[in-house]
Coordinates of C-alpha atoms in Angstrom, one line a residue:
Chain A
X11 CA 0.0 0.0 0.0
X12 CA 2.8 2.3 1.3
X13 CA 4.6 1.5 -2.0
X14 CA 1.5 2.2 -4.2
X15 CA 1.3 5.7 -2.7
X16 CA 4.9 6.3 -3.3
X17 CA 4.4 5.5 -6.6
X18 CA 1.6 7.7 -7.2
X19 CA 3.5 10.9 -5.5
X20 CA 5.8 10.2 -8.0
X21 CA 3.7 10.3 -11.1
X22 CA 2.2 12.7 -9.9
X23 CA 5.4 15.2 -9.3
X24 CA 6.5 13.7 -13.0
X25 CA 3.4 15.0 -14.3
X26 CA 3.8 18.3 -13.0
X27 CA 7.4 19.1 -14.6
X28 CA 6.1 17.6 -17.4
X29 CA 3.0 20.2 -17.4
X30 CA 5.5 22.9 -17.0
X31 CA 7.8 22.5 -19.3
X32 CA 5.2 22.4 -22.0
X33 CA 4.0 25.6 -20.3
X34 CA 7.3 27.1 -20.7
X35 CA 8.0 26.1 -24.4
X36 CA 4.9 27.2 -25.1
X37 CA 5.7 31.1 -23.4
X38 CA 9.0 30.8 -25.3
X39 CA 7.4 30.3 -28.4
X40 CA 6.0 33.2 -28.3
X41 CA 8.8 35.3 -27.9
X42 CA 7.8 36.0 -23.7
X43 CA 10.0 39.2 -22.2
X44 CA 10.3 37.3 -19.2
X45 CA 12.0 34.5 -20.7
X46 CA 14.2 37.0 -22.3
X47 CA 15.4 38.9 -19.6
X48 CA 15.6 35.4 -17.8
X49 CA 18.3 34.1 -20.5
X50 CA 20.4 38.2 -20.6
X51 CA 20.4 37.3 -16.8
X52 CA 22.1 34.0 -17.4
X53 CA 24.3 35.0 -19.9
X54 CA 25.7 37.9 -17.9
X55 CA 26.9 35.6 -15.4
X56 CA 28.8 33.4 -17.7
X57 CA 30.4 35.8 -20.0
X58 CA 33.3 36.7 -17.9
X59 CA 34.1 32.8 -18.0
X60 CA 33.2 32.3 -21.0
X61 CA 35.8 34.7 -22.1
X62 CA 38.9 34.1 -19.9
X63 CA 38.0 30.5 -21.9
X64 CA 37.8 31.9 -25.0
X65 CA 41.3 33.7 -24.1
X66 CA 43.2 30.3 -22.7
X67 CA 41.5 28.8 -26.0
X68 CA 43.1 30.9 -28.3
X69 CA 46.5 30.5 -28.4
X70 CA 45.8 26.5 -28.3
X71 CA 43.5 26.8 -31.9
X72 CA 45.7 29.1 -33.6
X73 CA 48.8 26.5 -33.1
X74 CA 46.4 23.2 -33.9
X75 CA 45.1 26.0 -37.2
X76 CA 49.0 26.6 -37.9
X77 CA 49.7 22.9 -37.8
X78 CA 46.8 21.5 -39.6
X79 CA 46.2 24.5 -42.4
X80 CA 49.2 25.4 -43.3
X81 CA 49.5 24.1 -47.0
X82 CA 45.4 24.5 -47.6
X83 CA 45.7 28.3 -46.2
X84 CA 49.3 28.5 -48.7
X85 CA 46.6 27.4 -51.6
X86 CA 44.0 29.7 -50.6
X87 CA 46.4 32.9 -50.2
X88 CA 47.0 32.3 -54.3
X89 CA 43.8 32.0 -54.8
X90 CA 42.4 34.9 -52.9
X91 CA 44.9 36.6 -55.4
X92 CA 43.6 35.9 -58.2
X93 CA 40.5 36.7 -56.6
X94 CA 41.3 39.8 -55.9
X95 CA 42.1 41.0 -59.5
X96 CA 39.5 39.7 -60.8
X97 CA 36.9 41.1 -58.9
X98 CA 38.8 44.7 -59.2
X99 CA 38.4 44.2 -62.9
X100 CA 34.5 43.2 -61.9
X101 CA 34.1 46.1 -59.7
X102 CA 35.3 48.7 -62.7
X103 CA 32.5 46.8 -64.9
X104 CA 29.8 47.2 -62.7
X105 CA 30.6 50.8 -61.9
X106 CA 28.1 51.8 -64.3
X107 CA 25.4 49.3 -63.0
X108 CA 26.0 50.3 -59.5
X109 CA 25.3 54.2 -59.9
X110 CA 22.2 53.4 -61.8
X111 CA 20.7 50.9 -58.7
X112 CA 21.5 54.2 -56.4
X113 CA 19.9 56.8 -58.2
X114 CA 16.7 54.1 -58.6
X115 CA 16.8 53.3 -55.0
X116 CA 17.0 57.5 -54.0
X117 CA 14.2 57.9 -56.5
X118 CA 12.2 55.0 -54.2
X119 CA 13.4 56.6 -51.5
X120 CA 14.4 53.6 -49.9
X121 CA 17.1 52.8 -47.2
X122 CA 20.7 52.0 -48.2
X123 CA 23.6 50.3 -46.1
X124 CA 26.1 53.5 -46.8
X125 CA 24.5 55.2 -44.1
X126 CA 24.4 52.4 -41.3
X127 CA 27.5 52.4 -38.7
X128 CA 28.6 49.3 -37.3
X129 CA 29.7 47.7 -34.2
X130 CA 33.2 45.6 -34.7
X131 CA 32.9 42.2 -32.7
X132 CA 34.7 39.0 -31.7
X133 CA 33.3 35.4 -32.2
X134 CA 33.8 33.5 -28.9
X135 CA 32.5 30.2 -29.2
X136 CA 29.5 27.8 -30.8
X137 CA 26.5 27.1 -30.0
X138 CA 26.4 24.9 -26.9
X139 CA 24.2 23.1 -28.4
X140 CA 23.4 20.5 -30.6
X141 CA 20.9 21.6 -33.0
X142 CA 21.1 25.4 -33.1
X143 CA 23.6 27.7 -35.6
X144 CA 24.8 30.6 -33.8
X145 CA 27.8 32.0 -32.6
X146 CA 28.6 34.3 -29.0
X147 CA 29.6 36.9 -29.8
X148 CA 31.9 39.0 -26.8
X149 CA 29.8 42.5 -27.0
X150 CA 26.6 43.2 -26.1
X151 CA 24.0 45.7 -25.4
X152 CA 26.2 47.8 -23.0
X153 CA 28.0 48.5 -26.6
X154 CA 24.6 49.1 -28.2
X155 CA 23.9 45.8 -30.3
X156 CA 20.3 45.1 -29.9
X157 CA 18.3 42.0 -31.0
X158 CA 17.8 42.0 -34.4
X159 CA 20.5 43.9 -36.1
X160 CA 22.5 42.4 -38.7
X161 CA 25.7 40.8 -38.9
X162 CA 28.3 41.1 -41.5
X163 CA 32.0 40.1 -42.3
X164 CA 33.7 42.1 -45.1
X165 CA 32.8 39.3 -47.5
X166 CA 28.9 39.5 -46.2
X167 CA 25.8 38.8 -44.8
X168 CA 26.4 36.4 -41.7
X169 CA 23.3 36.5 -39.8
X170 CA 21.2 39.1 -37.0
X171 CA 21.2 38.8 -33.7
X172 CA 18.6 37.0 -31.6
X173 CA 19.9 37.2 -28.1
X174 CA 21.7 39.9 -26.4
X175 CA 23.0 40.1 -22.8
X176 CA 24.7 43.5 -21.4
X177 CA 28.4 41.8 -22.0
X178 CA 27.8 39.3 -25.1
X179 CA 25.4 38.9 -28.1
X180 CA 24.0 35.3 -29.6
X181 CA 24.0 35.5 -33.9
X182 CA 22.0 33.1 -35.3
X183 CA 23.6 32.3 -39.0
X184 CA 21.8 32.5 -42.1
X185 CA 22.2 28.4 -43.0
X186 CA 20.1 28.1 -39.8
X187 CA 16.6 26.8 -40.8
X188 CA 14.6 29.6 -38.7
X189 CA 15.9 32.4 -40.8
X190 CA 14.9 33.6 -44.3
X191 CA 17.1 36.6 -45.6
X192 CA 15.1 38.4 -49.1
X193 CA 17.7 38.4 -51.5
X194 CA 17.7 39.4 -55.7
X195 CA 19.9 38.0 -58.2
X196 CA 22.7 39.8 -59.7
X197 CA 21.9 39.9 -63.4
X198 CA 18.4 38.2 -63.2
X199 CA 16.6 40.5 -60.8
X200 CA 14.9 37.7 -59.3
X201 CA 13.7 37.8 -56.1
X202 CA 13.3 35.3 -53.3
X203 CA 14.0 34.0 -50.2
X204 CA 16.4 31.9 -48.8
X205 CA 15.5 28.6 -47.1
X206 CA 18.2 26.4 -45.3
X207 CA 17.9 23.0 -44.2
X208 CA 19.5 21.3 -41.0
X209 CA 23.3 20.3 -41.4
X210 CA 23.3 21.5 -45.0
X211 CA 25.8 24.5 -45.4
X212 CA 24.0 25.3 -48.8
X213 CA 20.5 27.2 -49.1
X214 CA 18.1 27.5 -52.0
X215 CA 15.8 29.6 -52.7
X216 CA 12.1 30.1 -52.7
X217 CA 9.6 32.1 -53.3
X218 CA 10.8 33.5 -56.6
X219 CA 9.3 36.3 -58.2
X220 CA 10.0 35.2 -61.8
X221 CA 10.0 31.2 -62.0
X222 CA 11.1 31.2 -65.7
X223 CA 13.7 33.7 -65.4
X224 CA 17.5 32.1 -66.5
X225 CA 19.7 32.2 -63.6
X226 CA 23.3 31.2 -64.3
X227 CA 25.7 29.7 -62.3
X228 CA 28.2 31.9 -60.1
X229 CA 25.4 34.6 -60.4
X230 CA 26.0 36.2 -57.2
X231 CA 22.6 37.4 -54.6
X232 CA 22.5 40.6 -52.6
X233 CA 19.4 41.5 -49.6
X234 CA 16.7 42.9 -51.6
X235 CA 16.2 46.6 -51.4
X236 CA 12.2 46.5 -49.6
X237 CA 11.0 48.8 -47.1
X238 CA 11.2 47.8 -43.5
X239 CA 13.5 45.2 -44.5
X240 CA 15.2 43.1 -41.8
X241 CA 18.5 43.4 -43.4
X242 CA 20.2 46.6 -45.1
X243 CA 20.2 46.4 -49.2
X244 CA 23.2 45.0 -51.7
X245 CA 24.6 43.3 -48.7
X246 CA 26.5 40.6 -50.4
X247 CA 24.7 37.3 -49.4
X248 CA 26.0 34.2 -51.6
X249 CA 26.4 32.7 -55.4
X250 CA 24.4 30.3 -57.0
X251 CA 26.0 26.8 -56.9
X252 CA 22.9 25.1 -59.5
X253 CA 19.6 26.1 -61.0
X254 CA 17.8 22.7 -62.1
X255 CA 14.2 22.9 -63.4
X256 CA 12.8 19.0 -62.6
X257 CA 10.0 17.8 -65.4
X258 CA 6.6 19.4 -64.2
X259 CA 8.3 21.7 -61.3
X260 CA 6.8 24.8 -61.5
X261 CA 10.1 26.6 -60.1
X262 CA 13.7 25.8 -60.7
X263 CA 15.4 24.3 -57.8
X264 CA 18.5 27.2 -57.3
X265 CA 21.2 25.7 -54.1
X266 CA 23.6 28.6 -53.2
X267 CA 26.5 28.7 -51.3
X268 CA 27.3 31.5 -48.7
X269 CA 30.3 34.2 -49.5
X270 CA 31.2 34.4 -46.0
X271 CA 32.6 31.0 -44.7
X272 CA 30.1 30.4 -41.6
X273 CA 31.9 27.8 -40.1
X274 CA 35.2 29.6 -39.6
X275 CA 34.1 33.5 -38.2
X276 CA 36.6 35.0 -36.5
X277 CA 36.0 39.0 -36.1
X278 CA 32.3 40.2 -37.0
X279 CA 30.6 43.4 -37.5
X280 CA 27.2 44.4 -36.3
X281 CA 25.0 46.7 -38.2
X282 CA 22.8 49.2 -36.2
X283 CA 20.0 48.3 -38.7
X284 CA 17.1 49.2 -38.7
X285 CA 18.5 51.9 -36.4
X286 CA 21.1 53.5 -38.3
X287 CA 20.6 56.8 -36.3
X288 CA 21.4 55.4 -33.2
X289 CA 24.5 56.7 -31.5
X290 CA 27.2 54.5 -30.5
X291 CA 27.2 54.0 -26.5
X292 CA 30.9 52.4 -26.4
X293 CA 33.3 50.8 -28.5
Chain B
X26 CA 21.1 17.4 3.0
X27 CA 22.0 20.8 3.0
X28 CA 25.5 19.8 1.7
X29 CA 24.4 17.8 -0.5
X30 CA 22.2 20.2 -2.0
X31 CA 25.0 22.2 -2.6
X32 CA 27.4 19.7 -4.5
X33 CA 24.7 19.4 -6.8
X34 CA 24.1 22.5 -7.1
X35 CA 27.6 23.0 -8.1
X36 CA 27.2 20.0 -10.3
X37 CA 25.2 21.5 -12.6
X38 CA 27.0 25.1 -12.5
X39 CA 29.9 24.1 -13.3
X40 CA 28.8 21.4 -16.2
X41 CA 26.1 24.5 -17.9
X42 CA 30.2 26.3 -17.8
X43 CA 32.1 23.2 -19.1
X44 CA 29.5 22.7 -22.1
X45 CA 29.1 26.5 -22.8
X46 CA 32.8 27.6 -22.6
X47 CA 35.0 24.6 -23.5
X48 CA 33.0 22.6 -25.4
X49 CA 31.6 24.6 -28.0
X50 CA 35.6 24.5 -29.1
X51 CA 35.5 21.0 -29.1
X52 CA 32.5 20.0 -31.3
X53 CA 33.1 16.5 -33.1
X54 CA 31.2 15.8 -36.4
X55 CA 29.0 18.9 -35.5
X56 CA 28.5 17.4 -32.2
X57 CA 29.2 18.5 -28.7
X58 CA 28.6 16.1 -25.6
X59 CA 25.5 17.0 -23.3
X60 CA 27.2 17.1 -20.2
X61 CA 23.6 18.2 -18.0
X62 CA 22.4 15.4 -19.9
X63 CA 24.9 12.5 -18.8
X64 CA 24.6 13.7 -15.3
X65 CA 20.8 13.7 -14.8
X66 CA 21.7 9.6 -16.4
X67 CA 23.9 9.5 -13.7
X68 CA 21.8 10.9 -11.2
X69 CA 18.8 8.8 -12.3
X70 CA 20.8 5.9 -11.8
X71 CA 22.2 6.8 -8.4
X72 CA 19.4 8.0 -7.1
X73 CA 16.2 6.4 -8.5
X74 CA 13.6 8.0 -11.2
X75 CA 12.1 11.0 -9.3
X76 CA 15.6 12.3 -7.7
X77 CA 16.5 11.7 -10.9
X78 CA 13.4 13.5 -13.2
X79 CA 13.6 16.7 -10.4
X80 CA 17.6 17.0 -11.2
X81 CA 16.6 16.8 -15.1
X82 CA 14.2 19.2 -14.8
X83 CA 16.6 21.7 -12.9
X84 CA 19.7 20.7 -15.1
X85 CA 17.7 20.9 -18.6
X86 CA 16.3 24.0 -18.0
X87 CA 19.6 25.8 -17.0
X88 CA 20.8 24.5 -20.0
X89 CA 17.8 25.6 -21.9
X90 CA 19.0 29.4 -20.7
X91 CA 21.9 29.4 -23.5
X92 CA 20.3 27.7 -26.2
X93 CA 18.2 29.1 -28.8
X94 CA 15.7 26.5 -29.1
X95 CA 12.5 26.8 -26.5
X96 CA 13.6 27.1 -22.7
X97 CA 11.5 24.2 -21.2
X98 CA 12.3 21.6 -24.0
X99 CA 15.4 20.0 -22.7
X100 CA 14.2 20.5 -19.1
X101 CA 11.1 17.8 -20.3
X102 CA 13.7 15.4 -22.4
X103 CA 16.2 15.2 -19.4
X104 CA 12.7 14.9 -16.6
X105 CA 11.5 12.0 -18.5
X106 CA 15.0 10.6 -19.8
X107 CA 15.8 10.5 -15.9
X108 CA 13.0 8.5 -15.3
X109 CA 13.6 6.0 -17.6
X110 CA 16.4 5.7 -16.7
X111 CA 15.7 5.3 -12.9
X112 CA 12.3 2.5 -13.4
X113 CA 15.2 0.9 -15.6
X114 CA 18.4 0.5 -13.7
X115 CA 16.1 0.0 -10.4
X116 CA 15.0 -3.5 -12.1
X117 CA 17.4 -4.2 -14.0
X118 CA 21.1 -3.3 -13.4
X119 CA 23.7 -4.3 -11.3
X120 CA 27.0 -2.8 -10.5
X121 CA 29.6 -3.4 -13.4
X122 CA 32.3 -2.1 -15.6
X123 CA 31.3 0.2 -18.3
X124 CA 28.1 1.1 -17.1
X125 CA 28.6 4.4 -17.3
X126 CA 29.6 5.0 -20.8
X127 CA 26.4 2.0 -21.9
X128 CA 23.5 4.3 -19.7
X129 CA 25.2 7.9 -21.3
X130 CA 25.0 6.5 -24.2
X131 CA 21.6 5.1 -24.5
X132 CA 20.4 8.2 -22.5
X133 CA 21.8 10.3 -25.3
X134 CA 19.7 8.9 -27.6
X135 CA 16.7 8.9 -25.8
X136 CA 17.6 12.3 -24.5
X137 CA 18.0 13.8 -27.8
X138 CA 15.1 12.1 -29.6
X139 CA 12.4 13.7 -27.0
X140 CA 14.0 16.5 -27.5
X141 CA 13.8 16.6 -31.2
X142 CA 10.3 14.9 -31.3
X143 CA 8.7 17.7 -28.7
X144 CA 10.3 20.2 -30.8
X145 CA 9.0 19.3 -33.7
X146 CA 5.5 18.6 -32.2
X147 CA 5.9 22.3 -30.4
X148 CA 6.3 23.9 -33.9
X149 CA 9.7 23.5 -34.7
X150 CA 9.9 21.2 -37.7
X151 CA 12.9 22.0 -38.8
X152 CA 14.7 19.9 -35.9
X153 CA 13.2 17.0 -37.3
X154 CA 15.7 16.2 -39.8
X155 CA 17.8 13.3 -41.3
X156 CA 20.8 15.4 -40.4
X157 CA 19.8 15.8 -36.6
X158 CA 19.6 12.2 -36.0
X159 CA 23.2 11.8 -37.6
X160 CA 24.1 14.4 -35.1
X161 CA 22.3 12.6 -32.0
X162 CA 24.3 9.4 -33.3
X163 CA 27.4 11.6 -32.7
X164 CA 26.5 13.1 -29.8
X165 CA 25.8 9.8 -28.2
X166 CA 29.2 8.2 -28.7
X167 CA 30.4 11.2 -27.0
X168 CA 28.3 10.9 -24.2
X169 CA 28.9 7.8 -23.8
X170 CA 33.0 9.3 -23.8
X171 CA 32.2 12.0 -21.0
X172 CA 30.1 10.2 -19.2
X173 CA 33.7 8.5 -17.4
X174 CA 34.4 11.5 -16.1
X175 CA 30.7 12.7 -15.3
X176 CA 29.7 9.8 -13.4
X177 CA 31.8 10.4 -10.5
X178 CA 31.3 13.7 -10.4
X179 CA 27.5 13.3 -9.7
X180 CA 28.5 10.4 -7.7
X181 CA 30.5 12.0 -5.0
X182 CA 27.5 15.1 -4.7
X183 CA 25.2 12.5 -3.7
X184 CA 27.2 10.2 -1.3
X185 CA 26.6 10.0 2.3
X186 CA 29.0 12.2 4.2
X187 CA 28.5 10.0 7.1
X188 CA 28.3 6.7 5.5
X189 CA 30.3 7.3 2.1
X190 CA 27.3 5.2 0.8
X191 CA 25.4 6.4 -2.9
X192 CA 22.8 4.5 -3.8
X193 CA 19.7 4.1 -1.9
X194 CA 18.4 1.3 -0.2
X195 CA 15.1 0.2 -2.3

């Protein structure tokens, strides 16, 4: 008997966390301010750790980097040459292009990225998870960097922010499934969205706004210039890797790779977008 | 009590550190080991399923505080892993070699896949994926790794100051 009732305490206390936890995904899902603050809390209390870690860390990667990299970052220096004068040649080309897309977009009076000022950042760590794509980030709102705002390297779009504490910031990437950055094609003009799919470092694209349109390969994809846009416009996003049209698809399927290698981010830069006004209240 | 309290307090403090700070630089395959995880096994099996489903709860749910998914979702997986766990080892296993590594395995599994599967159910689809459960795979052999080293660790927070004993008498 005495057994029986142990037993049923027991369910019974099971069924409670059980109750609450769904109680509290459920608040979370909804984006709850409590939940919010909850998490800023926590990570304030970590991020000292978390970067006198990241410091003793360092030193250790860039050795195991020096000794494992060194012939593949020899390759890549000659080819980030020949990179480099090609694109100058590209960037003298598209001069012409370029001017035109800015007088358009004044006439539209829509935003631009020229105006936007930027907070420069350091990459701390992972996720701590298993199933999310971000990366900590070692400033946070006590520089200014509010959820939201994009991220960018000089190659471009990385992702926006989604969680900030006072002393660090959380960036959820754009290969993450739960973000959708508006992008148009380079030559095309297409617009879409991108779409990413769990532990697949390409994205494709949906939602196109011409399906028959011919989209080449290498074509590259900046963020669409639209009003109240989560991301600035012409931020360099990705190229296309394959557009393949499947018998009796209505739209081609288009993979793209991102310009910014996600899975190696050392130094970052946040945008103060949509906020562009806002004055810098540190470093 | 009160000291005991405290170790496992400090338990899960300094494992939500170790997995937040040091780990995230040592991710394997895409995977990092759930360290919260392993030790709600290990307190499961030290302790029996409730101990073991309240410790979950506490140790998911800090864990839950620097992830992006929902806060609440490990906090259930680890609660009803534990519990498993705990009806489990209370019928079933006896004292041996290897343990460890076998229930932080298995618990890894089971661990991640309610995790996954209540996402998904909650509105997150996109943790339902072919990918994910290569990652799980991953993260289970790694588990089943740290779970040397985690094992103790919960082992001496529960023990008896008096006696030295850990497990309960049932």
């Amino acid at each position: 008997m005495e057994v029986y009732r142990r037993d049923t305490r027991g369910r019974s206390l099971l069924l409670m966390l059980v109750v609450t936890s769904l109680v509290l995904v459920t608040l979370d899902s909804g984006n709850n301010g409590l939940v919010n603050t909850l998490r800023a809390q926590a990570h304030n209390v970590i991020s000292p750790i978390q970067s006198l870690v990241d410091d003793a860390f360092s030193p250790l990667r860039n050795v195991s980097n020096g000794i494992t990299k060194y012939s593949a970052v020899r390759d890549e220096n000659a080819r980030l040459r020949r990179q480099i004068a090609d694109l100058h040649g590209q960037q003298l080309r598209s001069r012409g292009v370029g001017s035109a897309v800015g007088q358009l977009e004044k006439l539209l009076d829509l935003p631009t990225v020229q105006g936007v000022t930027g907070i420069a950042a350091r990459v701390t760590g992972g996720s701590p998870g298993n199933f999310d794509r971000t990366v900590q980030i070692n400033k946070g709102s006590s520089k200014g960097i509010k959820v939201g705002y994009p991220v960018v390297t000089g190659d471009g779009l990385v992702g926006k922010v989604t969680q900030v504490s006072s002393g660090q910031a959380t960036v959820t990437l754009i290969d993450s499934p739960t973000i959708g950055v508006g992008v148009r094609l380079e030559t095309s003009s297409v617009d879409a969205i991108t779409q990413a799919r769990a532990g697949d470092r390409q994205l494709t694209l949906g939602v196109l706004s011409d399906t028959g349109a011919k989209v080449q390969k290498g074509e590259l994809l900046f963020t669409s210039a639209v009003r109240n846009s989560a991301f600035p416009p012409d931020e360099p996003v990705g190229k296309v890797v394959s557009s393949t049209k499947s018998v009796g698809a209505l739209a081609p399927t288009i993979t793209i790779s991102t310009l910014v290698d996600l899975s190696n981010l050392d130094f970052i830069k946040v945008l103060r977008w949509p906020d562009p006004t806002a004055t810098p209240s540190g470093g | 009590m009160v000291n005991r309290r405290i170790r496992l307090v400090l338990v899960v403090i300094s494992l939500v550190v170790l997995q937040t700070t040091v780990f995230t630089h040592l991710r394997v395959f895409g995977a990092v080991p759930d360290l919260t995880l392993v030790a709600t096994i290990a307190m499961a099996y030290e302790e029996g399923p409730m101990a073991g489903a309240v410790f979950g709860f506490a140790a998911g749910l800090s864990t839950d505080l620097f992830l992006s998914t929902p806060l609440g979702l490990s906090a259930l997986a680890f609660a009803l892993t534990a519990y498993g766990v705990g009806l489990f080892q209370s019928g079933l296993i006896r004292e041996s070699r290897g343990i460890a590594s076998v229930l932080g395995g298995v618990g890894g599994i089971v661990g991640n896949a309610i995790f996954l599967i209540v996402g998904g159910i909650a509105g997150h689809g996109e943790l339902v994926s072919v990918h994910n459960i290569q990652v799980v795979i991953v993260a289970s052999l790694y588990d089943a790794l740290v779970a040397v080293a985690v094992f103790p660790f919960v082992r001496w927070a529960v023990r008896d100051a008096d006696t030295g004993r850990t497990r309960p008498q049932r």
